[in-house]
Coordinates of C-alpha atoms and ligand atoms in Angstrom, one line a residue:
X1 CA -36.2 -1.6 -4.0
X2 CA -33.9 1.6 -3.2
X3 CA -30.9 2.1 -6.0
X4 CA -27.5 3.5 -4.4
X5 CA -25.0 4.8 -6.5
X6 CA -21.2 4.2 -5.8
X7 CA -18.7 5.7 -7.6
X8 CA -15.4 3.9 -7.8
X9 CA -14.3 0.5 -7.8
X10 CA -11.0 0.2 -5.4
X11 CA -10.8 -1.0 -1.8
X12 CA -13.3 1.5 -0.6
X13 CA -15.8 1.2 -3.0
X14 CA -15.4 -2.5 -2.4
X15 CA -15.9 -2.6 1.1
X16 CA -19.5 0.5 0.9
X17 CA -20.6 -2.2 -1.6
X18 CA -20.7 -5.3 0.9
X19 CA -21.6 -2.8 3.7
X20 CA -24.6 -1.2 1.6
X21 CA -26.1 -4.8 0.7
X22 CA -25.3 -6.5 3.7
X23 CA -27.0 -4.0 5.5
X24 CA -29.9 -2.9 3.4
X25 CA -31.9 -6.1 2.4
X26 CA -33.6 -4.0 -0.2
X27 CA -30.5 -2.0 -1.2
X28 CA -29.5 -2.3 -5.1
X29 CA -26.4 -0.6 -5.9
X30 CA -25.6 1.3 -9.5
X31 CA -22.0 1.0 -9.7
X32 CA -20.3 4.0 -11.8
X33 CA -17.5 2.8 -13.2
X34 CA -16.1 5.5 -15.6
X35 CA -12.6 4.0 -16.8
X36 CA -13.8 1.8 -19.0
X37 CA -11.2 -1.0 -18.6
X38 CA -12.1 -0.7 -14.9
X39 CA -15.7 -1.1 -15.7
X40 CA -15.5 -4.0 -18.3
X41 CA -13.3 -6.3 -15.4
X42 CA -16.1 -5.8 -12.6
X43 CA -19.1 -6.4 -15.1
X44 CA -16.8 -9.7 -15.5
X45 CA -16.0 -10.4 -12.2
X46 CA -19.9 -9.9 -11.2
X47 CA -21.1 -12.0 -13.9
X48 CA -19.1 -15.2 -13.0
X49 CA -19.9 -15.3 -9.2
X50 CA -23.4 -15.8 -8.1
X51 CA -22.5 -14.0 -4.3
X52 CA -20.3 -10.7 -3.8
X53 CA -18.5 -11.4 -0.1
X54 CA -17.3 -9.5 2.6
X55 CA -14.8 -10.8 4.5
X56 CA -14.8 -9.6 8.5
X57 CA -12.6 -11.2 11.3
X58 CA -12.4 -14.5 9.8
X59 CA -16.1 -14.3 8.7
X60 CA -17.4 -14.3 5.4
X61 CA -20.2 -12.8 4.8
X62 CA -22.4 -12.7 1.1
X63 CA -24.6 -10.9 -1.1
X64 CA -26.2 -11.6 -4.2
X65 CA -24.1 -10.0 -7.1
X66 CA -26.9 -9.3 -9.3
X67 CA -28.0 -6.6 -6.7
X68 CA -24.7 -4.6 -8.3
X69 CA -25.7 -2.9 -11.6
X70 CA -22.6 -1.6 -13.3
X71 CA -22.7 1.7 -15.5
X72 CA -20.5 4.4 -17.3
X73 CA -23.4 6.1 -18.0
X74 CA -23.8 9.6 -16.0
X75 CA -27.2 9.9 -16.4
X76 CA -28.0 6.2 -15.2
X77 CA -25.7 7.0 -12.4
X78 CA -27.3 10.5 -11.4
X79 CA -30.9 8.6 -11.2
X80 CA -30.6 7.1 -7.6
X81 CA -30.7 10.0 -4.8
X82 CA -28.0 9.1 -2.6
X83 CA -24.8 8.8 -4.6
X84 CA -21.4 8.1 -3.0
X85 CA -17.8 8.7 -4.2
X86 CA -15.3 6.3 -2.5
X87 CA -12.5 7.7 -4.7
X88 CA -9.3 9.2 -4.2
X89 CA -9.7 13.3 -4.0
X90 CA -8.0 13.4 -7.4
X91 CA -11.4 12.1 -8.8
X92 CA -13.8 14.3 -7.3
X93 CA -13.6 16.8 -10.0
X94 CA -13.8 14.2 -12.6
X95 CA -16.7 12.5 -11.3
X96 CA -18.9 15.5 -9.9
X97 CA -18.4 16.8 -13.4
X98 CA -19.7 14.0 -15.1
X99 CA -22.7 13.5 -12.5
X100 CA -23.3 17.3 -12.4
X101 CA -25.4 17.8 -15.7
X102 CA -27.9 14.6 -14.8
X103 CA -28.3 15.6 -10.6
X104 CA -31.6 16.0 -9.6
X105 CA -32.6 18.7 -6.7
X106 CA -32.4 17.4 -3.5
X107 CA -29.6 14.9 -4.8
X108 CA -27.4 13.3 -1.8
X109 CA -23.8 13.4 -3.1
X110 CA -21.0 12.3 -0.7
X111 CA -17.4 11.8 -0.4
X112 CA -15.8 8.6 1.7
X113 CA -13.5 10.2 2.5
X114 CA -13.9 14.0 1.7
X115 CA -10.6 15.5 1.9
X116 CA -10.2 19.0 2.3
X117 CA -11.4 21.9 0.5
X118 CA -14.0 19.5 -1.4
X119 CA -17.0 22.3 -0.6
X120 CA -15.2 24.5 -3.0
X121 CA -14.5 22.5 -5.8
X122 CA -18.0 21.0 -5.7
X123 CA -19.8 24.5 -5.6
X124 CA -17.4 25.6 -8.2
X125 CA -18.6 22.3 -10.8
X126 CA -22.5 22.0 -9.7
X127 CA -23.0 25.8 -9.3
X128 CA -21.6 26.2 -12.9
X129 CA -24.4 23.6 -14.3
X130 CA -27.2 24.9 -12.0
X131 CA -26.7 22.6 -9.8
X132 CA -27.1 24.5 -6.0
X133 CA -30.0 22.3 -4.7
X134 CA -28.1 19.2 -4.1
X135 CA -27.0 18.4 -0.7
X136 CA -23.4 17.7 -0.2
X137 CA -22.2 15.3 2.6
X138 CA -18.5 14.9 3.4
X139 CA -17.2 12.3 5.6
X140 CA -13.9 12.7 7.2
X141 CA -12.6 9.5 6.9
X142 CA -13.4 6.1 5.4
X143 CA -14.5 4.4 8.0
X144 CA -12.7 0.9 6.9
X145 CA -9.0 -0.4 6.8
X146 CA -10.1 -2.5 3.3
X147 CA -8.4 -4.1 0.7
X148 CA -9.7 -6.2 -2.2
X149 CA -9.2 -10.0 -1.9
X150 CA -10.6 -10.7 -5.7
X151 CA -11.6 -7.6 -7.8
X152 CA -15.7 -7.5 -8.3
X153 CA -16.0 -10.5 -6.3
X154 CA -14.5 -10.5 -2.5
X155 CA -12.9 -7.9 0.1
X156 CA -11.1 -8.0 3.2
X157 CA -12.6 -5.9 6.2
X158 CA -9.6 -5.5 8.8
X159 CA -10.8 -3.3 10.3
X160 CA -13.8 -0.7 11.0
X161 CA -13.8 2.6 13.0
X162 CA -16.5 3.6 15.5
X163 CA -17.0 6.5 14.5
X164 CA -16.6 8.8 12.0
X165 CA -17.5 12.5 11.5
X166 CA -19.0 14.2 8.6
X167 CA -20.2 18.1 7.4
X168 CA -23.1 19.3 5.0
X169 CA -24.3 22.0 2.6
X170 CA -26.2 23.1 3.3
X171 CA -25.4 23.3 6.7
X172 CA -28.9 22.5 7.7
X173 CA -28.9 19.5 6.5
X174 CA -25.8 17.9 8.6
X175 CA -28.2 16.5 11.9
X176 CA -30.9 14.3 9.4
X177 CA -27.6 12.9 6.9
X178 CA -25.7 12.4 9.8
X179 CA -28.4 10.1 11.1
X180 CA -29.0 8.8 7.5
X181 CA -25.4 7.8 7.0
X182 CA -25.1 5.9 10.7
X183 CA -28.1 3.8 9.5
X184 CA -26.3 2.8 5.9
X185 CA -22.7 2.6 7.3
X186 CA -23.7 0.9 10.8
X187 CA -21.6 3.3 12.7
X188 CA -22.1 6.7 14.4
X189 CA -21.8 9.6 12.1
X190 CA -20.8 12.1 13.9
X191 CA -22.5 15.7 13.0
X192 CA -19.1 18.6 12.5
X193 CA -20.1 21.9 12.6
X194 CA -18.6 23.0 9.6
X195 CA -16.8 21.9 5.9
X196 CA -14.1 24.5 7.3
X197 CA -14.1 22.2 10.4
X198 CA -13.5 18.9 8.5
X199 CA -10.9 20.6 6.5
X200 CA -8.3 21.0 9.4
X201 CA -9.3 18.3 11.6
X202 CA -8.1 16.0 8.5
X203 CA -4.7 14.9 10.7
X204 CA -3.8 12.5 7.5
X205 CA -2.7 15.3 5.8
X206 CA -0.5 16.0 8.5
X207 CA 0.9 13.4 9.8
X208 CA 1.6 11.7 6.2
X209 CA 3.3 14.3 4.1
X210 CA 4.8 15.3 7.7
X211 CA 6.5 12.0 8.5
X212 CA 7.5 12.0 4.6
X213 CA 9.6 14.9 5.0
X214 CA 10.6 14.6 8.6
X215 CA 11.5 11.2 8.8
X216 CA 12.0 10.1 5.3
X217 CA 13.7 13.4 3.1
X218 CA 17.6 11.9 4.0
X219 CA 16.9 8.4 3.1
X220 CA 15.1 8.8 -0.7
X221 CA 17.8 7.6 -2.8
X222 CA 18.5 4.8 0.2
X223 CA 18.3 1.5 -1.3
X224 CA 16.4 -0.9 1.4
X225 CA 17.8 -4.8 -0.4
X226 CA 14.7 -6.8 1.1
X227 CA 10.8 -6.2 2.2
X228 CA 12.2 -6.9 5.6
X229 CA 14.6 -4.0 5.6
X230 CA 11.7 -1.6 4.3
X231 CA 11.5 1.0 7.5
X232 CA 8.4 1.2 9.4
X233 CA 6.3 4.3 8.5
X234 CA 4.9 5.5 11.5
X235 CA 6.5 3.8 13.9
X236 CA 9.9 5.7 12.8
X237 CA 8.7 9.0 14.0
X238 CA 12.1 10.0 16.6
X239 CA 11.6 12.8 18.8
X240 CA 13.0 15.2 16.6
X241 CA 10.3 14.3 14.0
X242 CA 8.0 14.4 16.4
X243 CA 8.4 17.8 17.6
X244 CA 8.1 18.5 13.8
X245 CA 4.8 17.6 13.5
X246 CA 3.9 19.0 16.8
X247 CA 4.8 22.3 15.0
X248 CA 2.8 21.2 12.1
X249 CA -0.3 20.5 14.4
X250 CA 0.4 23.8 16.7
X251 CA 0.4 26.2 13.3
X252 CA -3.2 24.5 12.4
X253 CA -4.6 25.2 16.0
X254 CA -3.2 28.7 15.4
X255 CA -6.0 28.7 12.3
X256 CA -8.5 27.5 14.2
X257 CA -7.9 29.7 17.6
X258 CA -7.5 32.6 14.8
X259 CA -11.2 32.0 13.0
X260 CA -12.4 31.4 16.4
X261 CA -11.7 34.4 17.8
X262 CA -12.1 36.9 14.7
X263 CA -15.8 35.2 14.2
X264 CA -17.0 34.4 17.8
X265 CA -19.9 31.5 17.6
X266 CA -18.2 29.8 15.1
X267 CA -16.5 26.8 16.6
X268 CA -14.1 24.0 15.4
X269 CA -14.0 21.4 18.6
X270 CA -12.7 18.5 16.2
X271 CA -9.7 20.4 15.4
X272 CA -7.3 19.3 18.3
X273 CA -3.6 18.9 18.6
X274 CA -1.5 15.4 16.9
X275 CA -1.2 14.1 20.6
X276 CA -4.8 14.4 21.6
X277 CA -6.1 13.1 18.3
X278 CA -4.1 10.1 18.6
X279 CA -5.4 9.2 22.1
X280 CA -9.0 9.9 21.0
X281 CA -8.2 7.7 17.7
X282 CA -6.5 5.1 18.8
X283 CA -7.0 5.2 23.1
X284 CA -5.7 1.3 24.2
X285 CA -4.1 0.7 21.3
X286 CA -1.0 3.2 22.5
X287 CA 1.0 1.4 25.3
X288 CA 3.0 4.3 26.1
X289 CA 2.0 7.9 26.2
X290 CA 4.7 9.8 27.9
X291 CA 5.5 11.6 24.6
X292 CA 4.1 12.4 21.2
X293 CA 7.0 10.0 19.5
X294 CA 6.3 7.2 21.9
X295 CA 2.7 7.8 21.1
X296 CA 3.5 6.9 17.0
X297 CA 6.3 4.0 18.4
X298 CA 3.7 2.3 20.6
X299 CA 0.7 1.8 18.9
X300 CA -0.2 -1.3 17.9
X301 CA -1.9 0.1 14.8
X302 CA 0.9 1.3 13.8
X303 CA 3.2 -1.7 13.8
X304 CA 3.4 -3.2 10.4
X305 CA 2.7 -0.1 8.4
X306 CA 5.9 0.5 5.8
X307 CA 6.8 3.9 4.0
X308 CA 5.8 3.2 0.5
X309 CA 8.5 1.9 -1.5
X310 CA 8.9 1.4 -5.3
X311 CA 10.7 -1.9 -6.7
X312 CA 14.3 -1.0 -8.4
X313 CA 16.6 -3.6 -10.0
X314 CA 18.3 -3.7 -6.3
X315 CA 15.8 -3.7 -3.9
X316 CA 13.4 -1.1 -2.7
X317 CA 13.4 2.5 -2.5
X318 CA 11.4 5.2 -0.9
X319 CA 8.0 6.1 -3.3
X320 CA 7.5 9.7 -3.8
X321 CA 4.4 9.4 -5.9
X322 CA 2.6 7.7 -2.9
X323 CA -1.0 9.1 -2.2
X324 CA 0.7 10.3 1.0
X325 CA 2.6 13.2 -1.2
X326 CA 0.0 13.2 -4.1
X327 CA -3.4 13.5 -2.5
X328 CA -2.3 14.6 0.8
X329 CA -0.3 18.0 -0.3
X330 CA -2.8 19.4 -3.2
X331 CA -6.0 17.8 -1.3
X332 CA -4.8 18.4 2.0
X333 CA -2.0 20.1 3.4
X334 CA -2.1 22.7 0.6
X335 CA -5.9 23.6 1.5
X336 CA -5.2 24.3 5.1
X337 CA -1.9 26.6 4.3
X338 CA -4.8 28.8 1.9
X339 CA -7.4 29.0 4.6
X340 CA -4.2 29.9 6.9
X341 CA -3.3 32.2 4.0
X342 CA -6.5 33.6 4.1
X343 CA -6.8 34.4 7.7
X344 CA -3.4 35.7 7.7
X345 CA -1.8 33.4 9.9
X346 CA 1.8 32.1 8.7
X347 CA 2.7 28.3 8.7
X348 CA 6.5 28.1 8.5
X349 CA 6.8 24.5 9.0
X350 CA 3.5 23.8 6.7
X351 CA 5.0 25.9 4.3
X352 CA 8.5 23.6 4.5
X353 CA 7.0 20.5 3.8
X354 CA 4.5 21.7 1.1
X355 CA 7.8 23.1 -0.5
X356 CA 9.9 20.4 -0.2
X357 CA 7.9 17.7 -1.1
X358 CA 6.2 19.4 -4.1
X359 CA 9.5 19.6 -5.5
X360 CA 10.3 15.5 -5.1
X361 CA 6.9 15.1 -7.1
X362 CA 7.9 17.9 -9.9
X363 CA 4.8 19.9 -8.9
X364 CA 5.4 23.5 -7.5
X365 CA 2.3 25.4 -5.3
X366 CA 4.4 27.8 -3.6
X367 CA 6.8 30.5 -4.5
X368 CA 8.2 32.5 -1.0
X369 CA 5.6 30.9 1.4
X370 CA 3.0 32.2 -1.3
X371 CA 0.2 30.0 -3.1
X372 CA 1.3 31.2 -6.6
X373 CA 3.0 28.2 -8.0
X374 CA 2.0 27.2 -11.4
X375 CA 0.1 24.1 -9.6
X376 CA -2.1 25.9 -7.6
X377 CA -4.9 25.2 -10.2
X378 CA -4.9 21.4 -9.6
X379 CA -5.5 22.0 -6.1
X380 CA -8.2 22.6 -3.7
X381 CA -6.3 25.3 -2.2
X382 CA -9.5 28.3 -1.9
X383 CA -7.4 30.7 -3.4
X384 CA -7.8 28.4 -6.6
X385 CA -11.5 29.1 -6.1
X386 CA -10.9 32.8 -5.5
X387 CA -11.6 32.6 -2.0
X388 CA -9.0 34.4 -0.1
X389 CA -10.8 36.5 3.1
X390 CA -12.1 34.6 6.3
X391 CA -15.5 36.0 4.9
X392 CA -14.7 34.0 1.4
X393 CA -14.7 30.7 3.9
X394 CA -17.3 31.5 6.0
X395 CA -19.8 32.2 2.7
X396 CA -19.0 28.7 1.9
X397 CA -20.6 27.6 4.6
X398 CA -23.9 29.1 3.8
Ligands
NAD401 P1 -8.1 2.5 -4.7 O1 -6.8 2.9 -5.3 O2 -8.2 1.1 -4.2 O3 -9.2 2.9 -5.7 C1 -9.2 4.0 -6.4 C2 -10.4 4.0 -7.4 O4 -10.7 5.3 -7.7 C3 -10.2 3.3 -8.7 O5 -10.4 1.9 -8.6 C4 -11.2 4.0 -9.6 O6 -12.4 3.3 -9.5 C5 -11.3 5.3 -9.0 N1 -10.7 6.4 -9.8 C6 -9.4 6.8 -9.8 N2 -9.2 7.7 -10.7 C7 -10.4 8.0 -11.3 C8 -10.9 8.9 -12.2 N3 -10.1 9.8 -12.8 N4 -12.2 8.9 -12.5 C9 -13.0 8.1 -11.9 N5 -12.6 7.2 -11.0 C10 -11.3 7.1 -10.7 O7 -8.3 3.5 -3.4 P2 -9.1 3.2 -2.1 O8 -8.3 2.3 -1.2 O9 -10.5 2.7 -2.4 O10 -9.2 4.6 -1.4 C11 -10.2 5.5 -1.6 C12 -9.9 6.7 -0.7 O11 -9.9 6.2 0.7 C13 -8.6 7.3 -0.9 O12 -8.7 8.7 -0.6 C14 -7.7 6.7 0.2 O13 -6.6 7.5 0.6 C15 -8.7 6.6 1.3 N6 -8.4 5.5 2.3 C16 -8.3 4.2 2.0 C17 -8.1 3.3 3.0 C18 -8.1 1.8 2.7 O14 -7.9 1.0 3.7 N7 -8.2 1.4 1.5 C19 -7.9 3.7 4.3 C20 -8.0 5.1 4.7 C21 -8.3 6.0 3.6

């Protein structure tokens, strides 16, 4: 029998559950569940159903639900040796804290998805408690477009990406987890040379928080009377947003070209422009590619994707405390404009929409283009860290 912790209990954590049993016949899961009101409904849910299911393109696939051991113990939790976070960024610090006491050495802890800037904070909890000899794996994305059908019971697989990359410290260790995560995810894990590399190929952070600001900052108090009316998210991008976030994407190669050239050896080859990505992302899926807003207006992923919206008394309006403002800026966007900080290379249009929308969610990170806004602390900026010289980043890596 070989125990697998999980750590969360959304869409993600839902979907790595079916994917862990339904891969690994001898795979029991300890689920850490550390809200306890979140805890108490899955220990339900799992004790009325005999099968946990995962639902993929019209299949239904099951799993016997007394493989999943529910806990909001952290030392229970920190017993297995692979232990995985499928949590919003927010909770890393949280959970990591918890865990950090109980970690063996030669723990696996890893984050679907990592963020950015989640090497710092994690050296920063588990070196405070001793902790150094884990291993941390970050993946750059989670792998699954998910959501829960019945909570503790049944989820909804839509859809499943071929790949997906993911970084290590120690560094060393990136080849053999890679290799370890293709077998328990099914997919190739893709070996990234560096944390500082999965920081700024994160295009999320870009593209969501950009396209909030570009697209979206005239239309907040717009009141949209139906669901029907509700704009497309992505699919609104017009050229003029688009060459926004082209400016977005050119001031992050400008980081990369910069710690390429000042440290030669030490490459970033994931970190590529908005248009490219989207080709490599999406390829087929894009019917026209004659321009980078063409590129957001023609792909069929994108085509029934809405901007978040919040229900008022008359209809719907734009939601500024979506995960696309309040993980992407502080776990995101706000990391690569410190690492650009750091390097000395200036990010006008970064530093616009970090400004801007900070302000819509009452939270304030920069003051004159600089990271000393009374927020900075709840970020994973590196200057939060004290890490503020391209040597600072590189040591990370070590
Ligand atoms: P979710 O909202 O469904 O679940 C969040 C879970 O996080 C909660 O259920 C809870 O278990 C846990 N959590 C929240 N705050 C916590 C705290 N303080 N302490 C401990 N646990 C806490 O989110 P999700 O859809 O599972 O997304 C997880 C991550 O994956 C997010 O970063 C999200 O942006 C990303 N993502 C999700 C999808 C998707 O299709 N669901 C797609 C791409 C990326």
């Amino acid at each position: 029998m070989k125990w697998i912790t999980v750590c969360g209990g959304g869409n993600g954590a839902h979907a790595l559950i079916g994917t862990l049993l339904l891969r690994g016949e001898t795979t029991h899961i300890r689920l850490y569940l550390p809200l306890e009101d979140e805890r108490r409904r899955f220990a339900n849910a799992l004790s009325s159903h005999s099968s946990f299911e995962a639902r993929v393109a019209g299949e239904v696939y099951g799993v016997a639900s007394n493989r999943i051991h529910v806990t909001g113990d952290p030392e229970e939790a920190a017993r297995s040796s692979t232990i995985i976070m499928v949590v919003p960024a927010f909770a890393h610090g949280p959970i990591l804290s918890q865990l950090a006491p109980h970690l063996s050495r030669g723990s696996t802890i890893a984050a679907l998805p990592a963020r950015s800037g989640l090497e710092y904070q994690a050296r920063d909890i588990l070196g405070k408690v001793g902790q150094n000899g884990c291993v941390l794996v970050g993946l750059q994305t989670l792998p699954w477009a998910c959501r829960i059908k019945e909570f503790g019971r049944s989820v909804i697989i839509h859809g499943t990406k071929k790949k997906v990359g993911a970084a290590c410290l120690p560094k060393k260790e990136t080849g053999e987890k890679a290799k370890v995560f293709s077998t328990l995810l099914g997919m190739d894990v893709i070996p990234c040379q560096s944390m500082l590399e999965l920081s700024l190929a994160n295009t999320g952070q870009l593209i969501h928080p950009g396209i909030m600001y570009s697209v979206f900052r005239n239309r907040l108090g717009e009141i949209f009377p139906s669901e029907d009316e509700v704009p497309l998210f992505y699919a609104s991008v017009d050229d003029e947003a688009a060459e926004f976030l082209s400016r977005m994407s050119d001031e992050v190669l400008t980081i990369k070209d910069t710690v390429e050239q000042k440290r030669p050896g030490f490459k970033m080859p994931s970190v590529v422009h908005l248009s490219q990505w989207l080709l490599e992302a999406y390829g087929d899926d894009i019917e026209d590619v004659s321009s980078l807003a063409r590129k957001f207006q023609s792909n069929r992923g994108y085509q029934t994707l809405k901007v978040p919206v919040t229900k008022v008394n008359d209809g719907y309006r734009v939601d500024v405390a979506t995960r696309y403002l309040t993980e992407d800026v502080p776990f995101g966007l706000l990391v690569m404009k410190g690492i650009a900080s750091a390097v000395g290379v200036e990010t006008p249009t970064i530093d616009e929409v970090i400004t801007s929308t900070s302000a819509w969610i009452g939270k304030e990170y920069l003051v004159d283009g600089r990271l000393i806004g009374r927020d900075v602390m709840t970020t994973r900026a590196p200057q939060r860290y004290g890490i503020d010289s391209l040597e600072g980043l590189i040591k990370q890596e070590t």
